[in-house]
CSV table of C-alpha atoms and ligand atoms in Angstrom, one decimal:
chain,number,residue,atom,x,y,z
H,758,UNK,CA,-11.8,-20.8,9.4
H,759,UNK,CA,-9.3,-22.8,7.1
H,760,UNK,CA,-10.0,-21.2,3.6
H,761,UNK,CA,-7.6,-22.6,1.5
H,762,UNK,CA,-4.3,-24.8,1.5
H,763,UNK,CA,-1.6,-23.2,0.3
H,764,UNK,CA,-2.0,-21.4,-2.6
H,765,UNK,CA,1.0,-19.7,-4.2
H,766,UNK,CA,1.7,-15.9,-3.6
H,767,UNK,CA,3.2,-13.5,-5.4
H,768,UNK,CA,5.5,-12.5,-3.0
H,769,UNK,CA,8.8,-14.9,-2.8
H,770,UNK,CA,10.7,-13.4,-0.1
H,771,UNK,CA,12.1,-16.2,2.3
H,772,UNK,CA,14.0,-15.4,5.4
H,773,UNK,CA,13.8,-12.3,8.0
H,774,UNK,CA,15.2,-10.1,5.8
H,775,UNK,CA,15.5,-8.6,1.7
H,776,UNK,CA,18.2,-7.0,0.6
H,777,UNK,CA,17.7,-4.6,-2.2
H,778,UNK,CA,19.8,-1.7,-3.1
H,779,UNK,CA,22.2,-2.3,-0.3
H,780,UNK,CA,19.7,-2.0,2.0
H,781,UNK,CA,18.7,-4.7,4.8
H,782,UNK,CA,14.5,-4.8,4.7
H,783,UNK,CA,13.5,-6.5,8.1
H,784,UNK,CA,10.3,-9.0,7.6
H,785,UNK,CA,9.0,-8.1,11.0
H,786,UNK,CA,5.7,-10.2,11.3
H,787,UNK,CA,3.6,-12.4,9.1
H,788,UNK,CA,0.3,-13.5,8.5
H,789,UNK,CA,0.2,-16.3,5.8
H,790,UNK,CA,-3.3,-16.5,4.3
H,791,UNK,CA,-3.9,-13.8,2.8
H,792,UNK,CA,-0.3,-13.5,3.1
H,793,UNK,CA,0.4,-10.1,5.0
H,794,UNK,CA,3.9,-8.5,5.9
H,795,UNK,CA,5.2,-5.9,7.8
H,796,UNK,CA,8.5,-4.7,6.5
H,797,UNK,CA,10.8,-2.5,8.3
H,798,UNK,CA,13.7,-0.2,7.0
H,799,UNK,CA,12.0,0.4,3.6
H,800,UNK,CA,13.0,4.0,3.3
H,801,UNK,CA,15.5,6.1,5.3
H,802,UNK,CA,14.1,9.2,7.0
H,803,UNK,CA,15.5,11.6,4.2
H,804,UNK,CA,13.5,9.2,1.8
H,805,UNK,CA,10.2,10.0,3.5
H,806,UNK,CA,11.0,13.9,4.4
H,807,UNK,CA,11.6,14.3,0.6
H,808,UNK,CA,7.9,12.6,-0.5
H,809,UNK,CA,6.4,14.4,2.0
H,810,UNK,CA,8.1,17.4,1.0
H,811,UNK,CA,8.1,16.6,-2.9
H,812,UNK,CA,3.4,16.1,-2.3
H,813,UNK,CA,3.0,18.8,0.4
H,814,UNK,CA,1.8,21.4,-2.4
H,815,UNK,CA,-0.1,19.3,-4.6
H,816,UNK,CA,-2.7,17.3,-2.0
H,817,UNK,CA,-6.5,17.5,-2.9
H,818,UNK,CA,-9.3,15.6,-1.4
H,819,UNK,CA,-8.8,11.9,-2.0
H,820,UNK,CA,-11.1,10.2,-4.2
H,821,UNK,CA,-12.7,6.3,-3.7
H,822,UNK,CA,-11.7,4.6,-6.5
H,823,UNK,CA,-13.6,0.9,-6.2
H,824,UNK,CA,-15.6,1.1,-9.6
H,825,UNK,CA,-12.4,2.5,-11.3
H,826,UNK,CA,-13.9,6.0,-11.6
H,827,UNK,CA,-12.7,8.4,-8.3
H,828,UNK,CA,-15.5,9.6,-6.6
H,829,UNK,CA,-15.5,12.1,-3.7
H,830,UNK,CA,-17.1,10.4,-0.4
H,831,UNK,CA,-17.3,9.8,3.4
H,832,UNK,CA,-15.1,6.5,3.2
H,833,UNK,CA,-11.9,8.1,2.6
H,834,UNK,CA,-11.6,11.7,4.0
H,835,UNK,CA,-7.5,12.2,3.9
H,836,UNK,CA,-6.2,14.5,1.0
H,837,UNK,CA,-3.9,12.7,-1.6
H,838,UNK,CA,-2.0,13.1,-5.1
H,839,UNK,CA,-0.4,10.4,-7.2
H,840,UNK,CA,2.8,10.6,-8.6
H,841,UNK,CA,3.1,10.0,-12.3
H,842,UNK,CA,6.7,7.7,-11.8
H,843,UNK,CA,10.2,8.7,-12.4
H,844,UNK,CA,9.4,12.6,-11.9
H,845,UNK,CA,13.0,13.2,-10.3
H,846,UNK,CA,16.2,10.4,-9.6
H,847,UNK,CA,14.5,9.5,-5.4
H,848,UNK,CA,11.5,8.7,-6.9
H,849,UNK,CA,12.9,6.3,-10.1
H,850,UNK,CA,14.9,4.8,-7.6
H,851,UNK,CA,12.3,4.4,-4.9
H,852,UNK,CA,10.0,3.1,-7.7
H,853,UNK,CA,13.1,0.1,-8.5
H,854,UNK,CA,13.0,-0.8,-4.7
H,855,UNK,CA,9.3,-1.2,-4.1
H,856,UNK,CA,9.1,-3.2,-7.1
H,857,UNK,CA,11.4,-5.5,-6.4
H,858,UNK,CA,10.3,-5.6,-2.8
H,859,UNK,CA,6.4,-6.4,-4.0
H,860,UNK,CA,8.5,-8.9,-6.8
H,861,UNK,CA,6.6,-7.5,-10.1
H,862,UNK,CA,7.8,-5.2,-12.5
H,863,UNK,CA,8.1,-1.9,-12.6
H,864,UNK,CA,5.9,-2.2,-15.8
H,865,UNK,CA,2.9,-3.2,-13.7
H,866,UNK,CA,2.9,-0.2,-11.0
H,867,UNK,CA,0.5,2.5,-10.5
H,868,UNK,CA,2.2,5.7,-9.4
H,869,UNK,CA,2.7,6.7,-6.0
H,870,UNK,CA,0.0,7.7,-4.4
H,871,UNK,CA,0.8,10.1,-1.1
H,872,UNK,CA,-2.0,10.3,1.3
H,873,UNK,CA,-2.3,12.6,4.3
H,874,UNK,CA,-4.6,12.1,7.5
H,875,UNK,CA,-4.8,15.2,9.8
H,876,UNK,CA,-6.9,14.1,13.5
H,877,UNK,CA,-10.5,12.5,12.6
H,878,UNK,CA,-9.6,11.3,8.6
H,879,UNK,CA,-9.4,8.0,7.7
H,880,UNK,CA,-10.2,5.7,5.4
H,881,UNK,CA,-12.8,3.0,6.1
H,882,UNK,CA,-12.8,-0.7,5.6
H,883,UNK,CA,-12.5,-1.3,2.0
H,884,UNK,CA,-10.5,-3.7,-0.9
H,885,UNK,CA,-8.0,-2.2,-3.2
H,886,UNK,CA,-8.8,-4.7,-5.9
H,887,UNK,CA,-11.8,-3.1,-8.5
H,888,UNK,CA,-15.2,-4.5,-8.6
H,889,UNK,CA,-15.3,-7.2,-11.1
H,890,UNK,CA,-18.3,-5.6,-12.8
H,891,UNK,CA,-16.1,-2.6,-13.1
H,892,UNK,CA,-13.9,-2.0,-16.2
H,893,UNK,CA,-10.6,-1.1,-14.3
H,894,UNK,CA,-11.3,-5.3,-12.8
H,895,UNK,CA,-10.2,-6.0,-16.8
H,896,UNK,CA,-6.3,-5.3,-15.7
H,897,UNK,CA,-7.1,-5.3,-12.0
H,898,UNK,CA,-5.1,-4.7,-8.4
H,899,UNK,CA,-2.9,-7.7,-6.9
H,900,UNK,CA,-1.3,-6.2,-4.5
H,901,UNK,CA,-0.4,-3.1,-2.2
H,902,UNK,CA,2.7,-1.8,-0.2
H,903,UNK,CA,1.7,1.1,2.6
H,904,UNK,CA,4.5,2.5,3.6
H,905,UNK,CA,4.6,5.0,6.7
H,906,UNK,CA,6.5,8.1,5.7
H,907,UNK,CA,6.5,9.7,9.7
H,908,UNK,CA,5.1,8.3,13.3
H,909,UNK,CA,1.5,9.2,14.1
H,910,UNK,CA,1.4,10.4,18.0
H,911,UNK,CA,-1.7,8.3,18.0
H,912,UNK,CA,-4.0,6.4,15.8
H,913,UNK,CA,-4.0,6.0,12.6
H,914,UNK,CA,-3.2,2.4,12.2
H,915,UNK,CA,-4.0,-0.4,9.2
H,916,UNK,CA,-6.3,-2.7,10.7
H,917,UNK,CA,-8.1,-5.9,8.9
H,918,UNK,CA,-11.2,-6.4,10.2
H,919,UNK,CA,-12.0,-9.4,9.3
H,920,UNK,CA,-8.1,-11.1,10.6
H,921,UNK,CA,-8.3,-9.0,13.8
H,922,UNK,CA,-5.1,-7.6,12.5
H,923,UNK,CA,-3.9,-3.7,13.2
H,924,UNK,CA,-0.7,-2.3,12.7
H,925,UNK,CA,0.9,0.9,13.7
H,926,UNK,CA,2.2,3.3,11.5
H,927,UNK,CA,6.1,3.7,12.1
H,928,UNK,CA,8.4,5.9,9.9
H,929,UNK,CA,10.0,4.0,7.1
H,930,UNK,CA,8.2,0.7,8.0
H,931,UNK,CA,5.5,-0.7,5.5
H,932,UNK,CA,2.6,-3.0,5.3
H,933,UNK,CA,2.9,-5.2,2.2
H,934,UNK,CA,-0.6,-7.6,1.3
H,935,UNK,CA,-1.7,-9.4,-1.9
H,936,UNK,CA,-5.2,-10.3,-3.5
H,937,UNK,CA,-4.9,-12.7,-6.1
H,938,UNK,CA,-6.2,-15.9,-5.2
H,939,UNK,CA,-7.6,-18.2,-7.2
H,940,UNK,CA,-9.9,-18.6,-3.8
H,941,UNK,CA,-12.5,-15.3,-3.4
H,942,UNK,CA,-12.8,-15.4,0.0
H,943,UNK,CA,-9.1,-15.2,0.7
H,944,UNK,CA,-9.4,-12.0,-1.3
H,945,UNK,CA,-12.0,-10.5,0.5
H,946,UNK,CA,-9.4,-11.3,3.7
H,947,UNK,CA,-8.1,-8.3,2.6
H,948,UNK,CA,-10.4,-5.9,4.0
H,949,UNK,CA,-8.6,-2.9,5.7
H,950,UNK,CA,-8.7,0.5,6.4
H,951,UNK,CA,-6.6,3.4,7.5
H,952,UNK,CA,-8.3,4.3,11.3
H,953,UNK,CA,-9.0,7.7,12.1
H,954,UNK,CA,-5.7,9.5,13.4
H,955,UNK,CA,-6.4,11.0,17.0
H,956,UNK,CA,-3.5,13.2,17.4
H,957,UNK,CA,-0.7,14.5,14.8
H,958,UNK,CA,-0.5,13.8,11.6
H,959,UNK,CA,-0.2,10.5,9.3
H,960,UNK,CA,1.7,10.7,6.1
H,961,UNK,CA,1.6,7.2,3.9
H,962,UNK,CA,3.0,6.3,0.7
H,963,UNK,CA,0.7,3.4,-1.4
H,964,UNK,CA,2.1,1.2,-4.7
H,965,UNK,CA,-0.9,-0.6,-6.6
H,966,UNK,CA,0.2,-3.3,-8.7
H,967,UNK,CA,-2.0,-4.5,-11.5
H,968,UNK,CA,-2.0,-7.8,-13.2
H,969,UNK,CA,-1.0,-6.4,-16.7
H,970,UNK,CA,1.1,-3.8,-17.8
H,971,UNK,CA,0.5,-0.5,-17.5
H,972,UNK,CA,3.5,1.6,-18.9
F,1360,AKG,O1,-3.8,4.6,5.5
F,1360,AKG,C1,-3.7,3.4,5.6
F,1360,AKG,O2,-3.3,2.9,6.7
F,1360,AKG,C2,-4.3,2.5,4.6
F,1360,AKG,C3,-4.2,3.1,3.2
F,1360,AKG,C4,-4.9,2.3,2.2
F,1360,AKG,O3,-5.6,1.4,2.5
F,1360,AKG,C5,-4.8,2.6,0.7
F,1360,AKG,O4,-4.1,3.5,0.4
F,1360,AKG,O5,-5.3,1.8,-0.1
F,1361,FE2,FE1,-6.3,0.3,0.7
């Protein structure tokens, strides 16, 4: 199924690699329409020990969020917290480098949300955009980073249903994807989920940009 030709994305980044805060970020796969990448070398392994470390405390039951208003519920059983942004000097600067990984400013970014999967959570197939009948959809989502913060001894990967698309979580690695098409059903592409992790644990790290400012 052709859906579209062409139509521009948000994220620039040319080559096999970005560099961004002396630090070479590997583009290890793509997938053009939607356009999905996988980026490796995102954070060190002291970067995701200290979000782990900095969330550990503060997880509750995560909460679906698709009308704008979190709601408890069987789609998403992993336990979560959002950061509020620049709480200490890792996560300002973390904050800088996703941004200008995702290309949108800083202006425009949700706070960190850490999610946690312990064996048999996950979170089913769903969109990170809002429902336009929603009144979040007024200054909706365009586009999501994932980024692994440890390696899941098994399960637990993104997968896109509709693309036949899966990744595997891998420590420091991400998933970057984008949903603003002027075409719907590219959009709707974008249908993924977390699978349910089968043995350890699966620690992620999630950026939501929105289309207008939000700090
Ligand atoms: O856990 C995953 O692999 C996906 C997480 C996700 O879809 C989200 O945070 O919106
Ligand atoms: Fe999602």
């Amino acid at each position: 199924m052709k859906t579209s030709i062409n139509e521009e994305s948000i994220f620039y980044q040319s080559g096999d690699h970005i560099i961004v805060d002396d630090r070479k970020i590997n583009i290890v796969t793509k997938f053009d329409e939607p356009l999905i990448v996988v980026l490796d070398n995102v954070l060190s392994d002291q970067e995701c020990d200290k979000l782990i470390e900095f969330s550990k405390d503060n997880l509750k039951r995560s909460k679906i969020s698709s009308s704008g208003e979190g709601e408890v519920n069987d789609i998403r059983t992993s336990s979560s917290m959002f950061f509020q942004g620049n709480e200490n000097d890792i996560l300002e600067k973390l904050e800088k480098r996703i941004s200008a990984i995702m290309c949108i400013p800083i202006e425009h970014a949700e706070g960190i949300q850490i999610l946690k999967y312990t064996p048999g959570q996950e979170y089913k197939a769903h969109f990170d955009f809002f429902n336009s009948a929603s009144k979040a959809a007024k200054n909706n989502r365009i586009s999501t980073l994932v980024i692994y913060l440890n390696d899941v001894e098994e399960g637990g990967e993104t997968y896109f249903p509709k693309l036949n698309l899966s990744i595997s979580p891998k420590k420091g690695s991400a998933v970057y994807f984008e949903y603003f098409y002027n075409n719907e059903d590219l959009n709707e592409l974008t249908l993924h989920g977390g699978a349910p992790v089968i043995k350890g644990e699966k620690w992620v790290a999630t950026q939501w940009m929105r289309k207008q400012k939000i700090r």
